[in-house]
PDB file of C-alpha atoms in Angstrom:
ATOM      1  CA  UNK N   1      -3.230  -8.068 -15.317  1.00 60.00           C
ATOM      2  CA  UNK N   2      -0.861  -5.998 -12.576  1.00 71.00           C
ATOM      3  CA  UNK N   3      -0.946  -2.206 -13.773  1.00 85.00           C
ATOM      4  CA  UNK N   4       2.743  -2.133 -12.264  1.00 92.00           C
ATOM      5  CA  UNK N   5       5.088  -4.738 -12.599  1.00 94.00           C
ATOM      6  CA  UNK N   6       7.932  -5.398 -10.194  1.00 96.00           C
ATOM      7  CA  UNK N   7      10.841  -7.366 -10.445  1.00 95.00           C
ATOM      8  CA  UNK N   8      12.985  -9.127  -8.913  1.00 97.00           C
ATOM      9  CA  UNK N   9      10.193 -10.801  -6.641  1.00 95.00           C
ATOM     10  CA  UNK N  10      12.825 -11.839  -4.389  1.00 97.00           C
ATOM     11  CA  UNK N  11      16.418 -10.657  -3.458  1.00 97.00           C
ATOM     12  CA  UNK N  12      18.652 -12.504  -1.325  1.00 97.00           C
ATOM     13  CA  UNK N  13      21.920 -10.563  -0.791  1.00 97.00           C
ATOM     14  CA  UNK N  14      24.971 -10.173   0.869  1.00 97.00           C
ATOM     15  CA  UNK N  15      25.819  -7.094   3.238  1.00 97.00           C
ATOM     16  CA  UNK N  16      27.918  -3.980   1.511  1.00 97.00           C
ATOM     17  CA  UNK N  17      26.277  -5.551  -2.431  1.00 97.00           C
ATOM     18  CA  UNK N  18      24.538  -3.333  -4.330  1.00 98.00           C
ATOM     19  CA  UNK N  19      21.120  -3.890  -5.826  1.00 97.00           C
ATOM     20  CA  UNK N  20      18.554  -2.316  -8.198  1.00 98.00           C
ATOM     21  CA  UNK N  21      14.606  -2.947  -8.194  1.00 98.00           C
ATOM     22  CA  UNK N  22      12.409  -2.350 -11.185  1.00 97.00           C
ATOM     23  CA  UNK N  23       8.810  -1.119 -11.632  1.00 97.00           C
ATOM     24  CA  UNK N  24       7.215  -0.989 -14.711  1.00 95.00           C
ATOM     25  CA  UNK N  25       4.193  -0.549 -16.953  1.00 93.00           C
ATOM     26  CA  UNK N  26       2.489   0.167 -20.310  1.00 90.00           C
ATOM     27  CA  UNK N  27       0.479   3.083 -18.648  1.00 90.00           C
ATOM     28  CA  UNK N  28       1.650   6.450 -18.026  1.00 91.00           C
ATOM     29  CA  UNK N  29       1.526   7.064 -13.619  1.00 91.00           C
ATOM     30  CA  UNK N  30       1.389  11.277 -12.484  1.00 88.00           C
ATOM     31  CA  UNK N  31       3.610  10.197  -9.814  1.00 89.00           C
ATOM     32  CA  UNK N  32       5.421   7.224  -8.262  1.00 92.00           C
ATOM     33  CA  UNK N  33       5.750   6.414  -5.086  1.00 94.00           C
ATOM     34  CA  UNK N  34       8.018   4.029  -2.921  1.00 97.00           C
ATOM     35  CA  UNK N  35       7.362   2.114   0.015  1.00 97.00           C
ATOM     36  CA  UNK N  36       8.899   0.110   2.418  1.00 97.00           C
ATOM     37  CA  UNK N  37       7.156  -2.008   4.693  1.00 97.00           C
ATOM     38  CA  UNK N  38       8.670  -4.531   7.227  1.00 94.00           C
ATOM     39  CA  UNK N  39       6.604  -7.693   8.907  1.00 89.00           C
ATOM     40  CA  UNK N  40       3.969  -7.148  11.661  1.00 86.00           C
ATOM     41  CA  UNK N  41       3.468  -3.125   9.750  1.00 92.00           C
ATOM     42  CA  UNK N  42       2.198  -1.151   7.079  1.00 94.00           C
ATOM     43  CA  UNK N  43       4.214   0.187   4.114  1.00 96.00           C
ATOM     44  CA  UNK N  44       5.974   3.207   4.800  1.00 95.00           C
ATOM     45  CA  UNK N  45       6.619   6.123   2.322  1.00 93.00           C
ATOM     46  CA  UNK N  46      10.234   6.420   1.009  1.00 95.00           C
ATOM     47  CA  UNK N  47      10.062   8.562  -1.762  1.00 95.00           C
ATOM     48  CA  UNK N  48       7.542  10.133  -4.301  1.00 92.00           C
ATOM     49  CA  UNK N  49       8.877  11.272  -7.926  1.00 93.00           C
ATOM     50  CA  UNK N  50       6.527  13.471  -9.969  1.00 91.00           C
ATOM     51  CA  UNK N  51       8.822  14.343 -13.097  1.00 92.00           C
ATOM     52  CA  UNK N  52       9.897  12.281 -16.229  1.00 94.00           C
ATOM     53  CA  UNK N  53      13.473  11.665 -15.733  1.00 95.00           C
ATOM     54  CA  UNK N  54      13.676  12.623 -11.943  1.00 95.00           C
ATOM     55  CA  UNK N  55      16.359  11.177  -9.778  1.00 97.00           C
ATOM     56  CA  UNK N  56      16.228  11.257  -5.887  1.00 96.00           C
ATOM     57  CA  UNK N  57      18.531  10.645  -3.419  1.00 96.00           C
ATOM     58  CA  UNK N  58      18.241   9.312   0.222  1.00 94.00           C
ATOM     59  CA  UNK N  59      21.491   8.422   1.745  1.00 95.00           C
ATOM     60  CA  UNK N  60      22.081   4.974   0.028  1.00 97.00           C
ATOM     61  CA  UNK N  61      18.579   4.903  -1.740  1.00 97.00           C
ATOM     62  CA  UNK N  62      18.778   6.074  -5.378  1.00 97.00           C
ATOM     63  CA  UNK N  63      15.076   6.557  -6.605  1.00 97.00           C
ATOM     64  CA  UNK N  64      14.712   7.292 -10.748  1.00 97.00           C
ATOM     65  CA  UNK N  65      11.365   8.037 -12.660  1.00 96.00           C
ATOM     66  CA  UNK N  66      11.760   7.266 -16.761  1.00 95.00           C
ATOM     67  CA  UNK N  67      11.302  10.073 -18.547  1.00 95.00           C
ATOM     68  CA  UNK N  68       8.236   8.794 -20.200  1.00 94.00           C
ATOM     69  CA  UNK N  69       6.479   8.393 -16.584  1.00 93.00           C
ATOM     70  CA  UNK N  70       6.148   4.536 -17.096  1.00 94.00           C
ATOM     71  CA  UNK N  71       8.946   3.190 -15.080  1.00 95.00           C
ATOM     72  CA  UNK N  72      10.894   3.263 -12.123  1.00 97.00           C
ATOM     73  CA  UNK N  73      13.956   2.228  -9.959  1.00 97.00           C
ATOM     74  CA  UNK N  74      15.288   1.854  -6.855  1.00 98.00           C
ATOM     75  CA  UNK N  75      18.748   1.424  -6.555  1.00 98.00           C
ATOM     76  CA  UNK N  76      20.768   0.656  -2.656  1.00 98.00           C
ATOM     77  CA  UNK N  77      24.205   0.910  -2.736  1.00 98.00           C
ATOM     78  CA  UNK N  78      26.186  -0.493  -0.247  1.00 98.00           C
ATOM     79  CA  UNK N  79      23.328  -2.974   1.410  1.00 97.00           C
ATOM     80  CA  UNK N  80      23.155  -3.240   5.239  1.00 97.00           C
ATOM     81  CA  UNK N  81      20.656  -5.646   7.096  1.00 96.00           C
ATOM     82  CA  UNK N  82      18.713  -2.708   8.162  1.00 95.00           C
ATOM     83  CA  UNK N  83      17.292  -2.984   4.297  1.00 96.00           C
ATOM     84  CA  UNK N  84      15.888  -6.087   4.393  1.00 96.00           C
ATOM     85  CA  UNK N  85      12.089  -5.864   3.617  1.00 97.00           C
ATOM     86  CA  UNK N  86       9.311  -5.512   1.336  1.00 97.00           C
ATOM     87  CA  UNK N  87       9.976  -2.709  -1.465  1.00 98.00           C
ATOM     88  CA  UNK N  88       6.708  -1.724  -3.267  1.00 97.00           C
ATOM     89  CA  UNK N  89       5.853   0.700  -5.950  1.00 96.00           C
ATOM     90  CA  UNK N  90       2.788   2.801  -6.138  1.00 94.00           C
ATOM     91  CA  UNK N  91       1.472   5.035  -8.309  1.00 91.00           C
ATOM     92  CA  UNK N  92      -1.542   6.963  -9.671  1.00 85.00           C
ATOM     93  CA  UNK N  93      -2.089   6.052 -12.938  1.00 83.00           C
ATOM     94  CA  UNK N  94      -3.339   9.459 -15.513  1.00 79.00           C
ATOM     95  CA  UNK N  95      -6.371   7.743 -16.102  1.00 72.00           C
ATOM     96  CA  UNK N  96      -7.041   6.046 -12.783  1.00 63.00           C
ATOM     97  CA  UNK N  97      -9.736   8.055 -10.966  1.00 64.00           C
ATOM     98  CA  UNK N  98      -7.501   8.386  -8.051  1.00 65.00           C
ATOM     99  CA  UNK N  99      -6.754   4.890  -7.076  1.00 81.00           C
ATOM    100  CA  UNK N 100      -3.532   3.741  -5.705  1.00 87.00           C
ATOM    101  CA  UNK N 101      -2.056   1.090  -7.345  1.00 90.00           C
ATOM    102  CA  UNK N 102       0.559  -0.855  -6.050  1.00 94.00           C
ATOM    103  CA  UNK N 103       3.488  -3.439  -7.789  1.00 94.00           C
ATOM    104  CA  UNK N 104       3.539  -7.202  -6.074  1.00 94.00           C
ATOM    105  CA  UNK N 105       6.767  -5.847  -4.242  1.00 96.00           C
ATOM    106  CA  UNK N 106      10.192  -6.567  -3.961  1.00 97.00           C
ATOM    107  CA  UNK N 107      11.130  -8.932  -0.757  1.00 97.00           C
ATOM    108  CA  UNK N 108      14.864  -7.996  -0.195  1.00 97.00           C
ATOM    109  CA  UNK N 109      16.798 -10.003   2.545  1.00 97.00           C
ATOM    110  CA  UNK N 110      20.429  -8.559   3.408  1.00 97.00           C
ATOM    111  CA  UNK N 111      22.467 -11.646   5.191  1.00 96.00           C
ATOM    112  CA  UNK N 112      25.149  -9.826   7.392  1.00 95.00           C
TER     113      UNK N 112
ATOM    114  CA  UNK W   1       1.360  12.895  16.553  1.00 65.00           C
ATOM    115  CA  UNK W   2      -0.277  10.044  16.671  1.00 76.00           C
ATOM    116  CA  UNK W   3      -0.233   8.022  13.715  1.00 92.00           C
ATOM    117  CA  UNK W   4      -3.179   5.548  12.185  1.00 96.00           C
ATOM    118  CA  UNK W   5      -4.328   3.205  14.352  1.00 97.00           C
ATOM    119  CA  UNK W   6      -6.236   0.312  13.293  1.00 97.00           C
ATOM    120  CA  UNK W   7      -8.216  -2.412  15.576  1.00 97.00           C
ATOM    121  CA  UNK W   8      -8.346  -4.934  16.262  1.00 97.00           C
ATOM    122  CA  UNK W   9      -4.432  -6.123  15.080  1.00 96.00           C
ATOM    123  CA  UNK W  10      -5.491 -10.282  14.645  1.00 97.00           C
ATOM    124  CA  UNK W  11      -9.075 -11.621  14.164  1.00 96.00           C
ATOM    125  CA  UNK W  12     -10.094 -15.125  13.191  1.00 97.00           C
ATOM    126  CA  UNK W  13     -13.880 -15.973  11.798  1.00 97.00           C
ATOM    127  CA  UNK W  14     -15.026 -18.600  10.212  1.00 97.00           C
ATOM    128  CA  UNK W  15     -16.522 -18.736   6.896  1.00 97.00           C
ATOM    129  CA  UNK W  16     -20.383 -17.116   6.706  1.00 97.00           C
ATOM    130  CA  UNK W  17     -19.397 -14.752   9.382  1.00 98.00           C
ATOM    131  CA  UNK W  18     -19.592 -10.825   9.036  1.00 97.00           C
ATOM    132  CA  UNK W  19     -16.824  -8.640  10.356  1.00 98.00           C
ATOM    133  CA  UNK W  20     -16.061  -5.161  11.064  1.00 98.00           C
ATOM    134  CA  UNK W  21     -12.379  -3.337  11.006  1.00 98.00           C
ATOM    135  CA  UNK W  22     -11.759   0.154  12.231  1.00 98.00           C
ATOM    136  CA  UNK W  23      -9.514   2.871  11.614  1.00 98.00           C
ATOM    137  CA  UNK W  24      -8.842   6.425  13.530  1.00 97.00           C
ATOM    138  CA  UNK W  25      -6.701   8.474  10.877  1.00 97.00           C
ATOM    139  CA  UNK W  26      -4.207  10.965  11.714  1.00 95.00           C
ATOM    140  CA  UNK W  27      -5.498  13.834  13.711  1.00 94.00           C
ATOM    141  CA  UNK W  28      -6.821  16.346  11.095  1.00 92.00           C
ATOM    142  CA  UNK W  29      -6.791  14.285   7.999  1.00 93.00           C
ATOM    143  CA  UNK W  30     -10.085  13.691   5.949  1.00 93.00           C
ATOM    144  CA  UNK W  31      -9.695  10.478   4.264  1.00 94.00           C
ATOM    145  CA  UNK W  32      -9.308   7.036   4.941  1.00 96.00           C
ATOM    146  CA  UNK W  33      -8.250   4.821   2.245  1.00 95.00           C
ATOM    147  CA  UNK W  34      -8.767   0.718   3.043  1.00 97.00           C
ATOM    148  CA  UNK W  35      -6.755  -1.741   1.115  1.00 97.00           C
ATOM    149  CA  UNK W  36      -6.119  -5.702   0.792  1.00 97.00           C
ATOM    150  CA  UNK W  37      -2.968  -7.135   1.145  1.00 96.00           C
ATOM    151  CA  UNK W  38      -2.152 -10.801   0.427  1.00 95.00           C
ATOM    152  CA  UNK W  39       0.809 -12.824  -0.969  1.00 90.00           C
ATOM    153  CA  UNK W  40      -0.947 -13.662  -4.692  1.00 88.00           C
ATOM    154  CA  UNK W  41      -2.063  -9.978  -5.179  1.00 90.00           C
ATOM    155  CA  UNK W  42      -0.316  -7.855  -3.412  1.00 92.00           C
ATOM    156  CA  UNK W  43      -1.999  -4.236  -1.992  1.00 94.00           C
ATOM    157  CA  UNK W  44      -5.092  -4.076  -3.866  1.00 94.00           C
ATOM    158  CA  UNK W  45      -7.526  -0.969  -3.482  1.00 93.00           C
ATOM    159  CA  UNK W  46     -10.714  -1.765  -1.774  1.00 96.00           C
ATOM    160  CA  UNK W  47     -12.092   2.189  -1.311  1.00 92.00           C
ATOM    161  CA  UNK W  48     -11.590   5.576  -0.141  1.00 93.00           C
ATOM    162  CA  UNK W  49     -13.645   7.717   2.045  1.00 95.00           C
ATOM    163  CA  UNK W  50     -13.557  11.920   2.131  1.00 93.00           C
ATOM    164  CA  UNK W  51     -15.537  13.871   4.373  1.00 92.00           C
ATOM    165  CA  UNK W  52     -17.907  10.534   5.131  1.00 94.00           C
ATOM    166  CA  UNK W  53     -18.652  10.140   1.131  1.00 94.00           C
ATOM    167  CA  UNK W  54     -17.567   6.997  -0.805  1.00 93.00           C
ATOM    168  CA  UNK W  55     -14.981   8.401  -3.269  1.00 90.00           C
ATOM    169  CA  UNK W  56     -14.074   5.960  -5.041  1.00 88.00           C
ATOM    170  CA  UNK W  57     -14.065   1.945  -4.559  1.00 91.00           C
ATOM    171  CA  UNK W  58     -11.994  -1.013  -6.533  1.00 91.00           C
ATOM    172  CA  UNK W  59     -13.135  -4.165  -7.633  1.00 91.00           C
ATOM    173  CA  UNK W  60     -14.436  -5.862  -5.185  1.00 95.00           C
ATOM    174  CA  UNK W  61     -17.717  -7.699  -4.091  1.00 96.00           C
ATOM    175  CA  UNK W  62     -20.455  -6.245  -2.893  1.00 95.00           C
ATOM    176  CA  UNK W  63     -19.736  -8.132   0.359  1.00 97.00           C
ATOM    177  CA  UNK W  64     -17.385  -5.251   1.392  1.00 98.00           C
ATOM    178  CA  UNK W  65     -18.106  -2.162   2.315  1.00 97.00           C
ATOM    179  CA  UNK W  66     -17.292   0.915   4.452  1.00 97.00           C
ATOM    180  CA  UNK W  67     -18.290   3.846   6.241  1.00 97.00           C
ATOM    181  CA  UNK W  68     -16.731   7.192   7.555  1.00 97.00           C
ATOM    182  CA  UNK W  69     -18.290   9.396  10.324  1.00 97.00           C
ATOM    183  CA  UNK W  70     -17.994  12.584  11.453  1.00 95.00           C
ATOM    184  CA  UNK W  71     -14.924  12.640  13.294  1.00 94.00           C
ATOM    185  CA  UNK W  72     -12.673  10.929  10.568  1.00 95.00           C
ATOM    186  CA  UNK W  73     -12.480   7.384  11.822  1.00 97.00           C
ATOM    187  CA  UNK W  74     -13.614   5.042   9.744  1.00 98.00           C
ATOM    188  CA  UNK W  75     -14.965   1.037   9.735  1.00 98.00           C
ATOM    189  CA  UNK W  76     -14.851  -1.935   7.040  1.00 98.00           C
ATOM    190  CA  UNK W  77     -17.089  -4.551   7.195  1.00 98.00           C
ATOM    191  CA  UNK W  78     -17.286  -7.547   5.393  1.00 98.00           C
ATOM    192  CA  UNK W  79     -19.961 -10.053   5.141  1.00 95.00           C
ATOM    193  CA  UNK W  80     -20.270 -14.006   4.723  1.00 96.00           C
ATOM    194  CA  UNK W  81     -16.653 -14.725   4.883  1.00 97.00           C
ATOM    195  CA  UNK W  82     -15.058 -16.644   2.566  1.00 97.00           C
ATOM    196  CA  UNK W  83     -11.852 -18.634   2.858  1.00 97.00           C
ATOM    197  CA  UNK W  84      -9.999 -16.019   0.373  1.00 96.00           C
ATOM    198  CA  UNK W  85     -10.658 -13.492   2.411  1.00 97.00           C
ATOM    199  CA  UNK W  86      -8.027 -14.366   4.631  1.00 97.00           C
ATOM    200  CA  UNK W  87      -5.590 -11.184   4.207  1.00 97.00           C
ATOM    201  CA  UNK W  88      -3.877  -8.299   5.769  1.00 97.00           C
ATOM    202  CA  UNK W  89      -6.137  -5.430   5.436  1.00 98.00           C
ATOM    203  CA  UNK W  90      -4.995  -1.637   5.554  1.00 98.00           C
ATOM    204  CA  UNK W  91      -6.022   1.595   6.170  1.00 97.00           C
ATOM    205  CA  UNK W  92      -4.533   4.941   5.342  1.00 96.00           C
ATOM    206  CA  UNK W  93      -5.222   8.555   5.800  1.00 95.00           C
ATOM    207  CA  UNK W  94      -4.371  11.270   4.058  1.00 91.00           C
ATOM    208  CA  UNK W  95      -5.173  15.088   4.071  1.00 88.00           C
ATOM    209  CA  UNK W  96      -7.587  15.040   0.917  1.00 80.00           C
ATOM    210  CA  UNK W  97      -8.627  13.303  -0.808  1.00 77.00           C
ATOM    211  CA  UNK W  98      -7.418  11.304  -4.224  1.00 73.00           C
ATOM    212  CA  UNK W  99      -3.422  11.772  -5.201  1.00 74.00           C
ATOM    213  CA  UNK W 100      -2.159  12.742  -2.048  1.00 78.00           C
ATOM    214  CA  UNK W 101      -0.063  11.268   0.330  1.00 85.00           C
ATOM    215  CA  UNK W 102      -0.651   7.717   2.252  1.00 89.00           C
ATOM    216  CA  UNK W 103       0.460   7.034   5.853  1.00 93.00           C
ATOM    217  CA  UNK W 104      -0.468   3.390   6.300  1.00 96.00           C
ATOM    218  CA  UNK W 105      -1.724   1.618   9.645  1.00 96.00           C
ATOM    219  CA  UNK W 106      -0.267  -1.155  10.988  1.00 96.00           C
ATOM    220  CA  UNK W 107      -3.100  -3.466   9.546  1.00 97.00           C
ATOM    221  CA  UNK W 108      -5.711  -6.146  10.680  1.00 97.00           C
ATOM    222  CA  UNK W 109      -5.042  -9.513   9.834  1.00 97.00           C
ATOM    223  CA  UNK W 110      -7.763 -11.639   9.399  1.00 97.00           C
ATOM    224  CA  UNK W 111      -7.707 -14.809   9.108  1.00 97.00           C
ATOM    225  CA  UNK W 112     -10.717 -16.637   7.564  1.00 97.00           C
ATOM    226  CA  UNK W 113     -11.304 -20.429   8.796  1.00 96.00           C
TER     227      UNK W 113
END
């Protein structure tokens, strides 16, 4: 059973659409995280949100945690090529004894 | 800064083998986290290392395992390779240990034949 489920599992889109990836579960995380990580390299740290209900910005990445601390989104307006990649969600679950766990990820592929 | 390095970046074995991956965190961090990545299951956690003590570990066999020394850097070996074992494997550091923040190496691929 995957603690953290993502969907879509793929995304092909055009450039300049906008797009929103999901992450959810049934347990309650103390944080989520987002990651991006392209072929040939490890993920890469986007974002982390902490609070119930928090909404981060960067540039065209709109990150949201649900307020009850099970969920999240990432929403990219205005899609450039430069996006294309693997979007995954991490998180510490309460109960977890410190282990990451990470979503299946999101491949995204932005045709120009 | 230099970031996590991990060595070597492709390997190939074949099954029964052992093999052993190694990571050099980022300058001044304590822990070294390793995980598995493949396309069925994702990143899965395999263990962390603070201060050269096992922290915690995930579920997996007994055939992996890990070590940390002194200076940080830290190895994963695995033993009798199996064909699943095929996989990207990870390593991150971080400044403590448990919920803190991840910077990911660029990985070993291994590929099991």
């Amino acid at each position: 059973t995957q603690l953290l489920e993502q969907s879509p599992q793929f995304l092909s889109i055009q450039e300049g659409e906008n797009l929103t990836v999901y992450c959810n579960s049934s347990s309650v995380f103390s944080s989520l995280q987002w990651y991006r990580q392209e072929p040939g390299e490890g993920p890469v740290l986007l974002v982390t949100v902490v609070t119930g209900g928090e909404v981060k910005k960067l540039k065209r990445l709109t990150f949201q945690f649900g307020d009850a601390r099970k969920d999240s989104s990432l929403h990219i307006t205005a899609a450039q090529p430069g996006d294309t990649g693997l979007y995954l969600c991490a998180g510490w679950p309460l109960l977890s004894n410190y282990k990451l766990t990470f979503g299946k990820g999101t491949l995204l592929t932005v045709n120009p | 800064k230099a970031g996590v390095t991990q060595t070597p970046r492709y390997l190939i074995k074949t099954r029964g083998q052992q093999v052993t991956l190694s990571c050099s965190p980022i300058s001044g961090h304590r822990s070294v986290s390793w995980y598995q990545q493949t396309p069925g299951q994702g990143l899965q956690f395999l263990f962390e290392y603070f201060s050269e003590t096992q922290r915690n570990k995930g579920n997996f066999p007994g055939r992996f395992s890990g070590r940390q020394f002194s200076n940080s850097r830290s190895e994963m070996n695995v033993s009798t390779l199996e064909l699943g074992d095929s996989a990207l494997y990870l390593c991150a550091s971080g400044v403590g240990s448990g919920e803190n923040i991840q910077y990911f190496g660029a990985g070993t691929r291994l590929s099991v034949l």
